[in-house]
Amino acid sequence: MNNILKLTLVLFLICAIVAAVLGGVNELTADRIAQLQKEKTEAAYGAVLDSPEGYEDLQIKSYTQVANGQKIKIGKISKAANGKGYVVETTFSGAQGNISMVVGVNNSGKCTGISIIKHSETSGLGANAANTAEVGVNFRAQFKGQDASIALSRDGGKIDALSGATITSRSVTNATLAAILAVQDLG
Amino acid sequence: MFKKRLKEGVITNNPILVQQLGMCATMAITTSLFNGVGMGLSVLIILTCCNVVVSAIRKIIPGEIRLAIFVVVIAGFVTIVDLLLKAFLPALSESLGVFIPLIVVNCIIIGRAEAFCQKNTVGASFIDGITMGLGYTVVLVVMCLVRELLGKGCFGGGLIDLARGVTLDGTGTGIQIFPSEYGASILTLPVGGFLTLGFLFAAMQYALKKSAKKKELAAKEAAQDGKEADEQ
Amino acid sequence: MSEQLTSILTISLGAILINNFIFSQFLGCCPFLGCSSKVETASGMGLAVVFVMGLASAICYAVNLLLAKLGLEFLQTLAFILVIAALVQFVEMFLKKMVPSLYSALGIYLPLITTNCAVLGVVLLNVQNDYNFIESVVYGLTGGVGFMLAIVLFASVRERIDFSDYPECFEGFPICLITAGLLALAFMGFNGMKIF
């Protein structure tokens, strides 16, 4: 019995020390991590719909919007303070896992840009949709100016899919459509 | 001394190619040099720290619960590295994703703690951590180079772009050697991980066998020479 | 309700075929390569993994809720690995006493599971994907089924490799990896399958 007590005590002590050290490191890094996250979201907002004056939360409660048969979760919708349009946060499943993306929509219901915040698509194929290299930039640039008739070129629209990543491209297109529809629903 | 251990860690007792440890991450993340170098260095740092701590406390901890204690120590260091990467190298942390916390169950670290550190001094364990970590990193880098070159026709993707300041998120193509359309893009997919590691393993076995044979032959010849000398 | 069902079906299909833990996410490769020389041992290992992954998903979901409530998310990895290690020990003791027949079938594989990255992987992915309780458990169970499918298929191929010719330097591990690669290639065919 004594032995078991001793073992438990040693294990507990080690866990406590490790947890304390981690607490310290967390204390040091937490602010920076939160700051980076915030900057990233702000940068994404700015990239899809420029508004130096900031954004106001319009609708926080999330709901599901169906676009071309795919379910897209619509998150927070914000209004640009300069009145140029809206920014919609979306979450949907791509080819490998969930993708989080923000979509800018102007007052006439046209997409002003998209920016992918989080994804786990295949590196070199679907992941190109999010990267900062030329392929990614060109892919995302196609979405600018698209309205509710948006579709991949193989589905009769104007968006060229990324090579080898039709599923990712199609889900990104559907999410953009869902965001446009969500803004229309605002009235 | 260090040189001998380095040879052991990188070649004759390589953690991946000879000890066959820690394969998951090796195949999963070696799609760009950025990932490979980042993962390799993270493991090197964690392995060295764990080795030092484990060998320092090896006389205090009771044998029955040593594995549990090793796991706690490893998880501690992994979380520290994870938090630091998130704060100071977010691009790498995002690119490696779940494979950073999964270093906890990377057999290399617990394997070295069990096989080496609990019997050796702090200094020896420190050197062991560095050499084994380097062995791991070298394999990752070779895998990345092969997969990138044959799969996308480029060299040093992400890492070089990052150094040049073209992209900041660790993606990108680095130096394009031939147009990516001619690459066997299958090598950048999961399948490529299995195949590349398989061929790397085979090459290693071939090399080790050849050098063993050479040694055997040399030994035989030496014996023969000795015999002849005796006869004369 | 139907929405819940759809999401569960999508998760299951993804975990078993499309994003198979072994062939597309590389989680659990060590036991996959180490415990697959015979179909019998492979199915034993597979069953043990299904069992532990399901349980671990359920318990770690609760642990994560607790950590989130206390604002201690940074202890996730540490807490999860301890929970898994304790769980494996506990399951082992429980089976030994209550279900000896199952214990004799799974017993030797259980301790190996603590360091199986598929188990830690699935609980971390549950958190990352924001799955609710039911989705987490389903993801854990079907992820385990995917692992089992992969390891049993692989073992049956491996039993035949012994009788075939290949270059000498490919003996042992390398030929296994090449085989696994070809299987992964076959599994890529499931890419793009979708429910609804």
Short mmCIF file of C-alpha atoms in Angstrom, two decimals, chain A residues 7-148:
data_model
loop_
_atom_site.label_atom_id
_atom_site.label_comp_id
_atom_site.label_asym_id
_atom_site.label_seq_id
_atom_site.Cartn_x
_atom_site.Cartn_y
_atom_site.Cartn_z
CA LEU A 7 4.13 5.87 -6.88
CA THR A 8 0.98 7.97 -7.07
CA LEU A 9 2.71 10.81 -5.29
CA VAL A 10 5.71 10.76 -7.64
CA LEU A 11 3.50 10.64 -10.72
CA PHE A 12 1.31 13.40 -9.37
CA LEU A 13 4.34 15.54 -8.57
CA ILE A 14 5.79 15.14 -12.06
CA CYS A 15 2.42 15.95 -13.64
CA ALA A 16 2.12 19.03 -11.44
CA ILE A 17 5.59 20.25 -12.40
CA VAL A 18 4.93 19.71 -16.11
CA ALA A 19 1.53 21.40 -15.89
CA ALA A 20 3.06 24.38 -14.06
CA VAL A 21 5.79 24.77 -16.69
CA LEU A 22 3.18 24.56 -19.45
CA GLY A 23 1.09 27.15 -17.67
CA GLY A 24 4.09 29.47 -17.71
CA VAL A 25 4.77 28.93 -21.39
CA ASN A 26 1.10 29.39 -22.18
CA GLU A 27 1.10 32.65 -20.26
CA LEU A 28 3.97 33.86 -22.43
CA THR A 29 2.51 32.81 -25.76
CA ALA A 30 -1.28 33.09 -25.34
CA ASP A 31 -1.49 36.81 -26.10
CA ARG A 32 0.66 36.49 -29.17
CA ILE A 33 -1.33 33.54 -30.50
CA ALA A 34 -4.61 35.39 -29.98
CA GLN A 35 -3.13 38.49 -31.61
CA LEU A 36 -1.96 36.49 -34.65
CA GLN A 37 -5.40 34.89 -34.99
CA LYS A 38 -7.08 38.28 -34.84
CA GLU A 39 -4.66 39.78 -37.36
CA LYS A 40 -5.28 36.87 -39.67
CA THR A 41 -9.04 37.28 -39.57
CA GLU A 42 -8.72 41.02 -40.04
CA ALA A 43 -6.38 40.53 -42.97
CA ALA A 44 -8.85 38.08 -44.52
CA TYR A 45 -11.70 40.56 -44.06
CA GLY A 46 -9.62 43.32 -45.61
CA ALA A 47 -8.66 41.11 -48.53
CA VAL A 48 -12.23 40.27 -49.49
CA LEU A 49 -13.84 43.64 -48.89
CA ASP A 50 -11.73 46.66 -48.11
CA SER A 51 -13.08 48.79 -45.29
CA PRO A 52 -10.51 50.76 -43.32
CA GLU A 53 -13.32 52.05 -41.10
CA GLY A 54 -13.94 48.53 -39.75
CA TYR A 55 -16.84 46.10 -39.71
CA GLU A 56 -20.03 45.84 -37.67
CA ASP A 57 -21.52 42.53 -36.62
CA LEU A 58 -24.88 42.14 -38.34
CA GLN A 59 -25.94 38.60 -37.63
CA ILE A 60 -24.03 36.34 -35.24
CA LYS A 61 -26.25 33.27 -35.03
CA SER A 62 -25.06 30.62 -37.49
CA TYR A 63 -27.34 28.56 -39.75
CA THR A 64 -27.12 26.15 -42.65
CA GLN A 65 -27.57 27.31 -46.23
CA VAL A 66 -27.91 24.79 -49.06
CA ALA A 67 -26.11 25.68 -52.30
CA ASN A 68 -26.25 23.30 -55.29
CA GLY A 69 -27.12 20.51 -52.90
CA GLN A 70 -24.17 21.12 -50.59
CA LYS A 71 -24.73 22.17 -47.01
CA ILE A 72 -22.77 25.29 -46.10
CA LYS A 73 -22.66 26.62 -42.56
CA ILE A 74 -23.01 30.38 -42.54
CA GLY A 75 -21.28 31.92 -39.53
CA LYS A 76 -21.04 35.57 -38.60
CA ILE A 77 -22.19 38.13 -41.16
CA SER A 78 -20.69 41.60 -40.83
CA LYS A 79 -21.46 44.86 -42.60
CA ALA A 80 -18.59 46.99 -43.82
CA ALA A 81 -18.66 50.30 -41.93
CA ASN A 82 -18.10 52.22 -45.20
CA GLY A 83 -21.33 50.73 -46.60
CA LYS A 84 -19.68 48.93 -49.49
CA GLY A 85 -21.15 45.53 -48.63
CA TYR A 86 -20.98 42.52 -46.35
CA VAL A 87 -18.47 39.92 -45.18
CA VAL A 88 -19.76 36.38 -44.56
CA GLU A 89 -17.91 33.66 -42.62
CA THR A 90 -18.56 30.18 -43.99
CA THR A 91 -17.59 26.65 -42.96
CA PHE A 92 -18.04 23.64 -45.22
CA SER A 93 -16.49 20.30 -46.04
CA GLY A 94 -13.94 20.20 -48.82
CA ALA A 95 -12.25 17.12 -50.20
CA GLN A 96 -10.36 16.25 -47.00
CA GLY A 97 -11.88 18.10 -44.10
CA ASN A 98 -13.59 21.29 -43.05
CA ILE A 99 -12.69 24.54 -44.78
CA SER A 100 -13.27 27.93 -43.17
CA MET A 101 -13.56 30.81 -45.60
CA VAL A 102 -14.69 34.42 -45.59
CA VAL A 103 -16.55 35.82 -48.59
CA GLY A 104 -17.07 39.47 -49.42
CA VAL A 105 -20.37 40.42 -51.10
CA ASN A 106 -21.16 43.93 -52.33
CA ASN A 107 -24.53 45.70 -52.23
CA SER A 108 -25.54 44.46 -55.69
CA GLY A 109 -25.03 40.83 -54.61
CA LYS A 110 -21.71 40.28 -56.37
CA CYS A 111 -18.73 38.54 -54.80
CA THR A 112 -15.86 40.93 -54.04
CA GLY A 113 -13.33 38.26 -53.09
CA ILE A 114 -12.74 35.12 -51.04
CA SER A 115 -10.13 34.21 -48.47
CA ILE A 116 -9.56 30.78 -46.93
CA ILE A 117 -8.68 30.91 -43.24
CA LYS A 118 -8.39 27.25 -42.34
CA HIS A 119 -8.35 24.04 -44.37
CA SER A 120 -6.80 20.58 -44.50
CA GLU A 121 -6.84 19.92 -48.24
CA THR A 122 -4.26 17.82 -50.05
CA SER A 123 -0.96 19.63 -50.26
CA GLY A 124 -0.11 20.54 -53.84
CA LEU A 125 -3.67 20.01 -55.11
CA GLY A 126 -6.64 21.30 -53.12
CA ALA A 127 -4.37 23.23 -50.78
CA ASN A 128 -3.48 25.49 -53.72
CA ALA A 129 -6.86 27.14 -53.25
CA ALA A 130 -5.51 28.78 -50.10
CA ASN A 131 -1.85 29.43 -50.85
CA THR A 132 -0.20 32.72 -51.59
CA ALA A 133 1.62 31.49 -54.70
CA GLU A 134 0.47 32.35 -58.20
CA VAL A 135 -1.92 29.37 -58.67
CA GLY A 136 -3.83 30.27 -55.53
CA VAL A 137 -4.00 33.98 -56.26
CA ASN A 138 -5.24 33.33 -59.81
CA PHE A 139 -7.82 30.81 -58.63
CA ARG A 140 -9.27 33.16 -56.04
CA ALA A 141 -9.21 36.15 -58.38
CA GLN A 142 -11.80 34.42 -60.59
CA PHE A 143 -14.44 34.76 -57.89
CA LYS A 144 -14.37 38.55 -57.95
CA GLY A 145 -17.44 39.96 -59.65
CA GLN A 146 -19.36 36.68 -59.78
CA ASP A 147 -23.06 36.77 -58.91
CA ALA A 148 -25.62 34.10 -57.92
#
